[in-house]
Amino acid sequence: MSRVFNFSAGPAVLPEEVLLEVQKELLDYQGSGMSVMEMSHRSKPFEKILNDAIQDLKDLMNIPDNYKVIFVQGGASQQFGAIPMNLMKNKKADYILTGEFATKAYKEALIFGDAKVVASSQDKNFSYIPDCSSLDIRDDADYVYICENNTIYGTKFHTLPNTKGKPLVADQSSCFLSEPIDVSKYGVIYAGVQKNVGPAGLVILIIREDLIRDDLLFPTPTMLKWKTQVDAASLYNTPNCWSIYICGKVFKWLKASGGLEAMKKKNEEKASILYDYLDQTTFYKCAAEKDSRSMMNVTFRTGNEELDAKFVEEAKKAGIVSIKGHRKVGGMRASIYNAMPKEGVVALVNFMKKFEKENK
Amino acid sequence: MSRVFNFSAGPAVLPEEVLLEVQKELLDYQGSGMSVMEMSHRSKPFEKILNDAIQDLKDLMNIPDNYKVIFVQGGASQQFGAIPMNLMKNKKADYILTGEFATKAYKEALIFGDAKVVASSQDKNFSYIPDCSSLDIRDDADYVYICENNTIYGTKFHTLPNTKGKPLVADQSSCFLSEPIDVSKYGVIYAGVQKNVGPAGLVILIIREDLIRDDLLFPTPTMLKWKTQVDAASLYNTPNCWSIYICGKVFKWLKASGGLEAMKKKNEEKASILYDYLDQTTFYKCAAEKDSRSMMNVTFRTGNEELDAKFVEEAKKAGIVSIKGHRKVGGMRASIYNAMPKEGVVALVNFMKKFEKENK
């Protein structure tokens, strides 16, 4: 077996320790005589997998008691619609556009009501996070929406917007569990797990209790109503059992690794190795502005498209894969999620130095 | 490793050959240096996995060119809402109620329009399939809906209803790929894969082209609009890659096993072993009426709840697990999907005989 350093933006690298455990129990989960893939979602072993996952997540994030955690399907894209359906009372919502996914979420909200852009960094191809300390939030806005970490552009909110008391809804897909956060500052946190946690096909929602309603304005499919899965403890129908199982193992791996404080330290160290190098070379340019940089997705380019393509190709030969940037930004993107070991980042920077020397 | 005979109704048993392959390539898929769980859904290896899966399914089912195949998330329950949202033009749909899931689908349709029950077997606890040769289908009904195989009650449509020209929508979750069918008789076929194909979290939809529309009557989330995933070839957002990968392997296993004709023969043989025994004993009673029996889910009981509980408990000790019936029917249920080997059914019948002898 020869593993590569996988810098994919998502689905993305998982902890090797977790994969080895999974491989071992693939045909016989802990003496049950079957794979987790074959196990009834109403069985005792799966019930324990699910309950452990939720409790471990609560522990890791220190989630207050007045928040509910649910696991749903459909990806973050499905929540783009579920959010206005579940939260709109006045049919008004204020959106901050800092990239592709925030814009998609905004456009989806327009299907349901009066969504308004209260800030945007589209003027500079989303290379920065706008100042959100004093926005024109409407008095009757039902919520304020952000995408907290922008996978494609490599930016992140380092200060949450001042929502003037309105519930903050945050898509944390690409920064979920990368560092400790204060959950009480949010109305809704949600994340597709396929970037920093587990296999694609699962979204984790953390919702403040008072935002969970039954009296929705729109004819809403039962499965999109958050209350359905809150009341059923994520078992209204068969969930993505496999992804819940892997995520649960990743939560235990995070706990054993020292929790989110330790993860933050490790992630800061990894990101510094890359950004420090980028700051002292003129060969590569970082796509994101300095004070808006993401710790998870590092975007850079040489400024020459052919050279970028050569970089991607030669990196692959060196075991550094999925490093091509998104077409909207070009160049390269190194996604260095929790499971990316420091050695991977060191290998990448060494390769970057070598490539610089050879192609300057 | 000691595998059991797993009679779970879903998630359910998978072919051991498939699981062994999956185990082997868990950390390194075919020399890619990564797990399929870690692989970008836009990468070449995953693209091949997805395209192969769709082509193999088309081959297996002999799907005509005027049908589109998409893979979506959310379970069949999510389609209960998506179906009226996508198909209603006159806000009228006619439902045939033959069990729990048909009833749920019907209730969901009521959120969106005038759903009408045109036949039902609720009068006898859904133990039979009603005669549907001459139903009162409305002239302006947008579609006629059935759940073709009823997992909980152990019944199946052996003749499709006369829909009087209206598109037939069929939930095939628990009989999908169990035998050859004539796809051209249906408007929409859909199935949650967790019963007869792969791991939970994926629904396969086979939709006649003319039923795929953009001009929906309701404010519909982009992800629930079938056209979204048809246009994006199931890659509008990150799909459940893992489940697609496993399903693809199961399709290849089905092809290598002789396709759906061979599978039908095997399934008929397995079902006969059980039903033949049930027909000649008075100790167990079959819950489903003879001419409505399912080949996939065989429901039976002793007529004594304590004895049923003892059966389930002792069966488990004998390596025959997840055989407890659904609470709505009681007794036992043996789900004998494609991946259940004949040996499992023989072992079950031998156990039933032994139990009968000891407890008569």
XYZ file of C-alpha atoms in Angstrom:
720
model
C 0.000 0.000 0.000
C 1.356 3.375 -0.976
C -0.635 6.310 0.325
C -0.346 9.770 -1.215
C -0.607 13.228 0.347
C -4.143 14.124 -0.679
C -4.871 17.871 -0.738
C -8.407 17.481 -2.122
C -10.921 20.154 -1.069
C -13.536 17.495 -0.391
C -14.176 14.619 -0.252
C -10.836 14.751 1.470
C -8.176 12.942 3.435
C -9.266 10.942 6.498
C -7.101 9.899 9.440
C -5.196 6.760 8.519
C -5.736 5.343 12.019
C -9.498 5.550 11.412
C -9.280 3.874 8.005
C -7.220 1.016 9.424
C -9.828 0.392 12.139
C -12.614 0.513 9.552
C -10.803 -1.919 7.309
C -10.374 -4.352 10.170
C -14.047 -4.414 11.090
C -15.425 -4.138 7.555
C -16.998 -7.605 7.419
C -17.622 -8.055 11.128
C -18.291 -5.006 13.268
C -17.243 -5.783 16.821
C -18.433 -9.362 16.821
C -21.841 -8.590 15.300
C -21.115 -10.871 12.338
C -21.942 -8.131 9.836
C -20.632 -4.923 8.337
C -21.977 -1.581 9.557
C -23.208 -1.253 5.952
C -25.488 -4.258 6.523
C -26.811 -3.255 9.920
C -30.359 -2.132 10.666
C -30.432 1.517 11.679
C -32.789 0.468 14.477
C -30.383 -2.153 15.863
C -28.637 -1.772 19.205
C -25.090 -1.580 17.791
C -26.065 1.168 15.355
C -28.027 3.023 18.007
C -24.833 3.121 20.054
C -22.801 4.327 17.062
C -25.278 7.194 16.540
C -25.636 8.165 20.194
C -21.879 8.070 20.754
C -21.323 10.246 17.690
C -23.766 12.891 18.907
C -22.408 12.871 22.450
C -18.788 13.017 21.303
C -19.606 15.941 19.024
C -21.347 17.750 21.894
C -18.294 17.179 24.070
C -15.830 18.297 21.412
C -17.693 21.510 20.567
C -19.049 22.156 24.045
C -22.529 22.538 22.567
C -24.951 24.256 24.992
C -28.087 22.377 26.086
C -30.413 24.665 24.161
C -29.027 23.459 20.828
C -30.136 20.344 18.967
C -27.799 18.266 16.824
C -29.164 16.396 13.808
C -27.610 14.379 11.017
C -29.315 14.733 7.636
C -28.688 13.909 3.989
C -28.535 15.959 0.812
C -25.408 18.028 1.297
C -25.069 21.690 2.213
C -26.763 22.508 -1.113
C -29.966 21.022 0.215
C -29.763 23.215 3.286
C -29.540 26.264 1.020
C -33.254 25.630 0.472
C -34.066 24.196 3.895
C -32.720 27.284 5.675
C -35.220 29.802 4.255
C -38.000 27.187 4.417
C -37.356 26.607 8.123
C -36.363 30.082 9.257
C -38.385 32.561 7.236
C -41.216 34.180 9.166
C -41.098 37.578 7.487
C -39.714 36.211 4.222
C -36.654 38.404 4.688
C -33.069 37.263 5.091
C -29.758 39.099 4.865
C -26.819 37.424 3.122
C -23.102 38.169 3.155
C -21.491 37.013 -0.075
C -17.910 35.844 0.293
C -17.786 33.185 -2.380
C -19.446 30.597 -4.564
C -21.411 28.759 -1.903
C -22.673 31.853 -0.095
C -23.890 33.101 -3.475
C -25.619 29.804 -4.219
C -27.293 29.902 -0.811
C -28.432 33.477 -1.469
C -29.881 32.594 -4.881
C -31.735 29.670 -3.363
C -33.227 31.921 -0.683
C -34.628 34.114 -3.470
C -36.911 31.202 -4.436
C -38.608 31.613 -1.088
C -38.511 35.268 -0.190
C -36.757 38.601 -0.090
C -33.096 37.752 0.345
C -30.829 40.799 0.437
C -27.085 41.108 0.008
C -25.802 43.185 2.934
C -22.107 42.765 2.155
C -20.037 41.202 -0.590
C -16.449 40.771 -1.679
C -17.343 39.928 -5.242
C -15.630 43.146 -6.420
C -12.234 41.486 -5.877
C -13.156 37.929 -6.876
C -13.928 37.058 -3.243
C -10.305 37.387 -2.183
C -11.192 38.945 1.165
C -13.798 39.012 3.937
C -15.620 42.353 4.088
C -15.855 44.397 7.271
C -19.103 43.242 8.860
C -19.021 45.266 12.051
C -21.786 47.640 11.073
C -23.964 46.278 8.315
C -27.370 47.440 7.267
C -29.204 44.456 8.753
C -32.958 44.835 8.359
C -35.039 45.072 11.540
C -37.344 42.333 10.293
C -34.678 40.075 8.790
C -35.295 36.488 9.842
C -31.583 35.678 9.918
C -28.135 36.704 8.693
C -26.241 34.185 6.574
C -22.533 33.553 6.096
C -20.290 30.885 4.641
C -17.639 30.985 7.345
C -14.765 29.424 5.423
C -14.630 29.747 1.654
C -13.115 26.577 0.239
C -12.637 27.871 -3.290
C -11.107 31.252 -2.420
C -9.167 30.280 0.694
C -10.708 32.886 2.977
C -12.293 32.751 6.422
C -14.219 35.049 8.747
C -11.887 35.798 11.648
C -14.521 37.977 13.309
C -18.171 37.036 13.124
C -20.487 39.688 11.668
C -22.478 41.927 13.927
C -25.962 40.619 13.165
C -27.701 43.189 15.374
C -29.400 40.465 17.323
C -30.620 38.428 14.364
C -29.779 34.704 14.339
C -26.514 33.978 12.568
C -26.637 31.022 10.164
C -23.200 29.708 9.245
C -22.103 27.170 6.678
C -18.986 25.754 8.343
C -18.443 22.891 5.896
C -14.753 23.563 5.337
C -13.777 24.708 8.839
C -15.997 22.502 11.003
C -14.075 21.135 14.003
C -10.858 22.809 12.910
C -10.726 24.894 16.105
C -12.860 25.628 19.189
C -15.780 27.992 18.601
C -18.433 29.575 20.794
C -21.594 27.841 19.606
C -23.807 30.269 21.548
C -22.936 33.007 19.072
C -24.800 31.174 16.313
C -28.428 30.456 15.545
C -27.624 27.599 13.176
C -24.284 25.965 12.357
C -24.196 23.406 9.624
C -21.562 21.511 7.716
C -21.283 18.936 4.983
C -18.982 16.372 6.553
C -17.050 15.505 3.386
C -14.405 18.163 3.914
C -13.158 17.967 7.465
C -14.924 14.972 8.991
C -16.066 11.961 7.011
C -17.439 10.463 3.803
C -19.814 12.543 1.646
C -23.558 12.307 2.043
C -24.066 13.688 5.519
C -24.742 17.149 6.900
C -24.483 17.983 10.580
C -26.845 20.691 11.833
C -26.577 22.411 15.205
C -29.748 24.440 15.730
C -30.780 26.708 18.586
C -34.001 25.286 19.985
C -36.146 28.381 19.512
C -35.477 28.255 15.748
C -37.028 24.810 15.347
C -40.630 25.304 14.234
C -43.576 23.417 12.911
C -45.535 26.307 11.394
C -43.544 26.827 8.216
C -44.676 29.346 5.604
C -44.190 27.075 2.608
C -45.458 23.637 1.603
C -42.329 21.889 2.888
C -41.349 18.261 2.327
C -41.302 16.465 5.674
C -37.664 15.525 5.178
C -36.593 19.153 4.800
C -38.340 20.281 7.944
C -35.703 20.334 10.664
C -38.314 19.501 13.312
C -38.872 16.104 11.673
C -35.329 14.953 12.378
C -35.108 16.739 15.725
C -38.217 14.898 16.951
C -36.967 11.594 15.513
C -33.393 12.042 16.815
C -32.088 11.791 13.216
C -33.872 8.465 12.658
C -37.044 9.592 10.865
C -35.927 7.343 8.040
C -32.780 5.343 7.318
C -29.851 7.764 7.649
C -26.453 7.578 5.979
C -25.327 5.011 8.548
C -21.888 4.520 7.045
C -20.988 8.181 7.143
C -22.276 8.501 10.716
C -20.098 5.526 11.669
C -16.954 7.054 10.136
C -17.688 10.522 11.543
C -18.118 8.937 14.970
C -14.689 7.363 14.662
C -13.217 10.704 13.606
C -14.805 12.366 16.655
C -13.139 9.765 18.882
C -9.868 10.331 17.041
C -10.199 14.076 17.671
C -10.885 13.499 21.365
C -7.910 11.174 21.656
C -5.765 13.762 19.852
C -6.503 16.387 22.504
C -9.740 17.893 21.216
C -10.235 21.106 19.289
C -7.635 23.179 21.187
C -4.948 20.715 20.170
C -6.354 20.560 16.641
C -6.237 24.351 16.361
C -2.597 24.356 17.400
C -1.754 21.673 14.873
C -3.724 23.425 12.131
C -2.108 26.792 12.867
C 1.293 25.194 12.695
C 0.529 23.514 9.371
C -0.947 26.683 7.861
C 2.038 28.742 9.058
C 4.485 26.461 7.312
C 2.714 27.204 4.037
C 1.893 30.879 4.538
C 5.344 31.721 5.927
C 6.886 30.317 2.816
C 4.370 32.087 0.547
C 5.108 35.399 2.310
C 8.812 35.269 1.575
C 8.700 34.199 -2.061
C 7.665 36.230 -5.075
C 7.408 33.141 -7.283
C 4.015 32.173 -5.861
C 1.236 34.609 -4.992
C -1.370 33.849 -2.367
C -4.899 34.351 -3.747
C -6.440 35.448 -0.451
C -5.733 38.747 1.314
C -3.568 38.353 4.371
C -6.096 39.171 7.080
C -8.769 36.951 5.514
C -6.764 33.780 5.065
C -8.190 30.365 5.732
C -6.346 27.870 7.906
C -7.917 25.009 5.933
C -7.670 25.964 2.245
C -4.529 27.692 1.046
C -4.795 29.115 -2.474
C -1.746 30.197 -4.481
C -0.538 30.520 -8.073
C 2.539 31.329 -10.070
C 0.726 33.831 -12.269
C 1.424 31.692 -15.323
C -1.255 29.181 -16.249
C 1.107 26.812 -18.043
C 3.450 26.808 -15.090
C 0.538 26.122 -12.750
C -0.446 23.125 -14.860
C 3.141 21.886 -14.806
C 3.180 22.285 -11.014
C 0.043 20.167 -10.631
C 1.406 17.480 -12.921
C 4.834 17.221 -11.348
C 3.402 17.389 -7.835
C 1.272 14.367 -8.647
C 4.360 12.416 -9.634
C 5.827 13.339 -6.255
C 2.786 11.918 -4.427
C 1.171 15.328 -3.821
C -2.293 15.054 -5.359
C -5.569 16.943 -5.891
C -3.768 20.257 -5.567
C -5.273 21.947 -8.617
C -7.153 25.135 -7.757
C -10.821 25.650 -8.541
C -11.407 27.083 -12.013
C -12.836 30.298 -10.516
C -9.477 31.107 -8.924
C -7.024 29.062 -10.946
C -3.590 28.087 -9.713
C -3.272 25.695 -6.824
C -5.182 24.963 -3.651
C -3.857 22.982 -0.750
C -6.655 21.822 1.521
C -4.980 20.987 4.791
C -7.830 19.680 6.911
C -7.487 18.071 10.338
C -6.453 14.722 8.900
C -3.612 16.129 6.780
C -0.437 15.332 8.723
C 2.248 17.983 9.177
C 4.511 15.784 7.052
C 2.205 16.365 4.105
C 2.536 20.125 4.390
C 6.296 19.889 4.801
C 6.482 17.670 1.714
C 4.391 20.192 -0.209
C 6.567 23.161 0.768
C 9.713 21.220 -0.102
C 8.215 20.450 -3.477
C 7.236 24.110 -3.952
C 10.815 25.187 -3.207
C 12.235 22.668 -5.629
C 9.745 23.691 -8.312
C 10.532 27.360 -7.756
C 14.241 26.725 -8.130
C 13.742 24.768 -11.346
C 11.279 27.150 -12.949
C 12.170 30.611 -11.720
C -14.308 -13.568 11.401
C -17.659 -15.187 11.961
C -20.446 -13.940 9.716
C -24.110 -14.420 10.590
C -27.153 -14.962 8.374
C -28.584 -11.445 8.404
C -32.310 -11.245 7.579
C -32.566 -7.489 8.203
C -35.175 -5.630 6.131
C -32.686 -2.858 5.428
C -29.941 -1.853 5.701
C -29.373 -5.450 4.763
C -26.926 -8.163 3.818
C -24.419 -7.418 1.037
C -22.552 -9.950 -1.115
C -19.513 -11.172 0.809
C -17.427 -11.110 -2.395
C -18.129 -7.390 -2.667
C -17.232 -6.707 0.950
C -13.944 -8.573 0.599
C -12.992 -6.474 -2.437
C -13.951 -3.287 -0.609
C -11.896 -4.278 2.404
C -8.872 -4.897 0.232
C -8.964 -1.488 -1.427
C -10.128 0.482 1.592
C -6.948 2.530 2.046
C -5.769 2.484 -1.552
C -8.332 2.292 -4.331
C -6.702 0.676 -7.362
C -3.334 2.350 -6.917
C -4.758 5.856 -6.356
C -3.124 6.032 -2.936
C -6.395 6.935 -1.259
C -9.722 5.502 -0.145
C -12.831 6.104 -2.249
C -14.051 7.949 0.873
C -11.234 10.481 0.395
C -11.592 10.960 -3.329
C -12.865 14.113 -5.048
C -16.198 13.472 -6.740
C -14.783 15.374 -9.728
C -11.715 13.121 -10.014
C -11.177 10.741 -12.915
C -11.328 7.539 -10.817
C -14.610 8.575 -9.231
C -16.050 9.699 -12.551
C -15.377 6.198 -13.820
C -17.004 4.635 -10.763
C -20.144 6.730 -11.353
C -20.316 6.231 -15.116
C -19.746 2.489 -14.812
C -22.470 2.241 -12.176
C -25.014 4.005 -14.391
C -24.085 1.991 -17.477
C -24.135 -1.324 -15.620
C -27.550 -0.502 -14.182
C -28.854 0.385 -17.648
C -27.521 -2.915 -18.956
C -28.958 -4.948 -16.094
C -32.437 -3.439 -16.317
C -32.441 -2.902 -20.059
C -33.475 0.715 -19.494
C -34.843 2.357 -22.669
C -33.076 5.448 -24.031
C -35.941 7.756 -23.156
C -35.367 7.231 -19.431
C -32.850 9.120 -17.283
C -31.079 7.560 -14.318
C -30.061 9.737 -11.369
C -28.570 9.045 -7.966
C -29.811 11.301 -5.180
C -29.732 11.513 -1.404
C -32.407 11.693 1.269
C -34.010 8.281 1.102
C -37.329 7.263 -0.411
C -39.014 9.429 2.229
C -37.590 12.497 0.563
C -39.027 11.386 -2.766
C -42.471 11.181 -1.127
C -42.340 14.998 -1.310
C -40.265 15.316 -4.473
C -42.747 13.235 -6.476
C -45.740 15.586 -6.162
C -43.445 18.616 -6.412
C -42.011 17.364 -9.712
C -45.042 15.687 -11.241
C -48.070 17.698 -10.231
C -49.502 19.842 -13.016
C -53.163 19.567 -12.045
C -52.401 19.052 -8.350
C -54.143 15.683 -8.556
C -52.602 12.282 -7.927
C -54.114 8.851 -7.339
C -52.584 6.570 -4.705
C -52.927 2.852 -4.065
C -52.366 2.066 -0.399
C -50.795 -1.316 0.254
C -48.779 -0.536 3.360
C -46.912 1.862 5.592
C -44.731 3.520 2.966
C -47.466 3.947 0.354
C -49.533 5.603 3.081
C -46.664 7.899 4.043
C -46.181 8.844 0.401
C -49.900 9.575 0.101
C -49.930 11.771 3.215
C -46.928 13.697 1.918
C -48.683 14.307 -1.402
C -51.563 15.898 0.527
C -49.161 18.717 1.517
C -48.997 19.668 -2.143
C -52.338 18.872 -3.689
C -55.392 16.678 -4.020
C -54.134 13.156 -3.486
C -56.841 10.523 -3.662
C -56.869 6.911 -2.499
C -58.131 4.813 -5.409
C -57.534 1.418 -3.783
C -56.399 0.180 -0.396
C -55.850 -3.043 1.509
C -55.909 -1.381 4.898
C -59.123 -3.271 5.767
C -57.084 -6.433 6.308
C -53.929 -4.852 7.745
C -52.349 -4.672 4.281
C -52.078 -8.442 3.999
C -52.960 -8.433 0.302
C -52.683 -6.459 -2.935
C -56.080 -5.196 -4.122
C -57.384 -5.859 -7.610
C -56.223 -2.852 -9.619
C -57.485 -3.836 -13.051
C -60.276 -1.290 -13.186
C -59.759 1.541 -10.750
C -61.455 4.900 -10.713
C -58.401 6.814 -11.960
C -59.234 10.479 -12.489
C -58.974 11.849 -16.017
C -56.816 14.709 -14.816
C -54.683 12.739 -12.371
C -51.017 13.637 -12.803
C -49.869 10.123 -11.911
C -50.788 6.863 -10.184
C -48.632 5.788 -7.255
C -47.745 2.374 -5.860
C -45.258 0.846 -3.462
C -44.516 -2.259 -5.479
C -43.129 -4.459 -2.722
C -44.268 -3.899 0.850
C -41.349 -4.653 3.161
C -43.325 -4.625 6.379
C -46.266 -6.747 5.230
C -44.451 -9.107 2.871
C -46.632 -8.419 -0.154
C -45.912 -7.515 -3.765
C -47.823 -6.420 -6.855
C -47.693 -9.355 -9.272
C -49.704 -7.426 -11.857
C -49.179 -3.707 -12.295
C -52.300 -1.560 -11.923
C -54.180 -0.366 -14.963
C -53.409 3.346 -14.737
C -55.579 4.229 -17.740
C -52.677 5.911 -19.442
C -51.467 7.941 -16.478
C -47.774 7.648 -15.564
C -47.132 4.934 -13.005
C -44.806 5.929 -10.167
C -43.394 2.959 -8.272
C -41.382 2.740 -5.090
C -39.344 -0.418 -5.714
C -37.055 -0.067 -2.704
C -37.453 -3.627 -1.502
C -37.730 -5.423 -4.846
C -35.321 -3.378 -6.985
C -33.154 -5.634 -9.165
C -34.710 -8.785 -7.741
C -36.031 -9.824 -11.176
C -36.271 -8.449 -14.727
C -38.974 -5.832 -15.256
C -40.291 -3.909 -18.250
C -39.163 -0.349 -17.470
C -41.308 1.070 -20.284
C -44.440 0.315 -18.242
C -43.436 2.921 -15.670
C -43.261 6.699 -15.590
C -40.915 6.773 -12.593
C -39.195 3.931 -10.769
C -37.289 4.729 -7.631
C -35.604 2.804 -4.863
C -33.688 3.436 -1.697
C -30.627 1.249 -2.186
C -30.282 0.097 1.419
C -32.499 -2.944 0.967
C -31.412 -4.821 -2.103
C -28.333 -2.978 -3.373
C -25.956 -1.046 -1.138
C -25.344 1.110 1.918
C -28.059 3.546 3.050
C -28.111 7.142 1.908
C -28.747 6.770 -1.799
C -31.865 6.670 -3.935
C -31.848 5.585 -7.562
C -34.423 7.253 -9.804
C -35.337 6.098 -13.309
C -37.501 8.796 -14.892
C -39.184 8.925 -18.286
C -37.797 11.980 -20.056
C -41.107 13.721 -20.677
C -41.752 13.814 -16.916
C -38.645 15.891 -16.209
C -39.706 19.526 -16.018
C -38.456 22.915 -15.046
C -41.786 24.699 -14.584
C -42.790 23.318 -11.193
C -45.905 24.594 -9.434
C -44.317 25.000 -6.015
C -41.326 26.902 -4.654
C -39.049 23.853 -4.867
C -35.562 23.522 -3.417
C -33.067 23.088 -6.266
C -31.922 19.777 -4.804
C -35.435 18.311 -4.908
C -36.008 19.236 -8.510
C -35.196 16.136 -10.556
C -34.069 18.268 -13.492
C -31.184 19.607 -11.403
C -29.566 16.204 -11.074
C -30.543 15.082 -14.574
C -28.785 18.123 -16.065
C -25.774 17.652 -13.788
C -25.581 13.873 -14.339
C -25.988 13.330 -10.552
C -23.063 15.644 -9.757
C -24.849 18.904 -8.959
C -23.177 18.689 -5.576
C -21.097 16.049 -3.810
C -23.089 12.799 -3.965
C -22.931 9.857 -1.584
C -19.775 8.624 -3.297
C -19.287 5.651 -1.008
C -22.737 4.235 -1.613
C -22.393 4.755 -5.375
C -19.089 2.870 -5.236
C -20.599 -0.096 -3.377
C -23.731 -0.145 -5.552
C -21.486 -0.166 -8.613
C -19.692 -3.217 -7.277
C -23.019 -4.912 -6.594
C -24.121 -4.207 -10.179
C -20.947 -5.882 -11.437
C -21.584 -8.793 -9.077
C -25.125 -9.114 -10.476
C -23.824 -9.087 -14.036
C -21.209 -11.708 -13.218
C -23.913 -13.800 -11.522
C -25.954 -13.957 -14.726
C -28.023 -10.782 -14.494
C -31.611 -10.383 -13.376
C -32.949 -13.552 -15.020
C -30.520 -15.638 -12.992
C -31.267 -13.556 -9.906
C -35.003 -14.141 -10.329
C -34.436 -17.889 -10.537
C -32.289 -17.839 -7.404
C -34.789 -15.642 -5.556
C -37.748 -17.818 -6.549
C -35.897 -20.873 -5.329
C -35.057 -19.243 -1.988
C -38.613 -17.967 -1.497
C -40.062 -21.381 -2.386
C -37.996 -23.098 0.262
C -39.587 -20.857 2.865
C -43.136 -20.665 1.501
C -43.320 -24.385 0.753
C -42.479 -25.090 4.348
C -44.935 -22.463 5.609
C -47.687 -23.977 3.453
C -47.366 -27.421 4.981
C -47.115 -26.460 8.651
C -49.858 -25.157 10.914
C -47.376 -24.054 13.569
C -46.448 -20.878 11.648
C -48.880 -18.697 9.728
C -47.836 -16.572 6.809
C -48.965 -12.964 7.262
C -49.471 -12.264 3.551
C -52.210 -13.770 1.393
C -50.953 -16.414 -0.991
C -51.402 -14.577 -4.289
C -49.839 -11.364 -2.933
C -46.669 -12.799 -1.452
C -43.333 -11.045 -1.746
C -40.269 -12.898 -2.940
C -38.079 -10.594 -0.850
C -39.762 -10.246 2.539
C -41.406 -13.306 4.044
C -43.581 -12.577 7.083
C -44.777 -15.306 9.449
C -45.755 -15.823 13.078
C -46.676 -18.529 15.528
C -49.760 -16.687 16.728
C -48.288 -16.460 20.214
C -46.297 -13.330 21.020
C -44.182 -14.959 23.708
C -43.314 -17.806 21.400
C -42.413 -15.326 18.654
C -40.060 -13.552 21.045
C -38.490 -16.880 22.010
C -38.041 -17.697 18.323
C -36.207 -14.427 17.676
C -33.973 -14.929 20.690
C -33.048 -18.527 19.966
C -32.585 -17.844 16.264
C -30.031 -15.190 17.165
C -28.048 -17.731 19.166
C -28.079 -19.943 16.065
C -26.591 -17.142 13.927
C -29.920 -16.146 12.338
C -30.322 -12.461 13.112
C -32.589 -9.450 12.535
C -35.566 -11.726 11.978
C -38.022 -9.904 14.236
C -41.106 -8.682 12.390
C -42.135 -5.045 12.218
C -44.325 -4.002 15.147
C -47.269 -3.374 12.784
C -47.394 -7.058 11.845
C -45.612 -8.755 14.720
C -44.061 -12.191 14.469
C -41.060 -12.720 12.248
C -39.860 -11.379 8.938
C -37.163 -12.949 6.828
C -35.819 -10.514 4.257
C -34.132 -12.659 1.655
C -32.682 -10.114 -0.731
C -30.341 -10.895 -3.630
C -27.290 -11.135 -1.366
C -28.840 -13.694 0.985
C -27.354 -17.045 -0.013
C -29.586 -20.104 -0.373
C -27.685 -21.598 2.579
C -29.110 -18.852 4.780
C -32.677 -19.749 3.856
C -31.994 -23.458 4.338
C -30.478 -22.728 7.750
C -33.554 -20.678 8.651
C -36.021 -23.376 7.615
C -34.023 -25.999 9.499
C -34.136 -23.793 12.557
C -37.897 -23.261 12.079
C -38.437 -27.015 11.940
C -36.387 -27.584 15.053
C -38.196 -24.793 16.877
C -41.566 -26.173 15.817
C -40.678 -29.617 17.100
C -39.505 -28.260 20.446
C -42.416 -25.875 20.962
C -45.428 -27.470 19.327
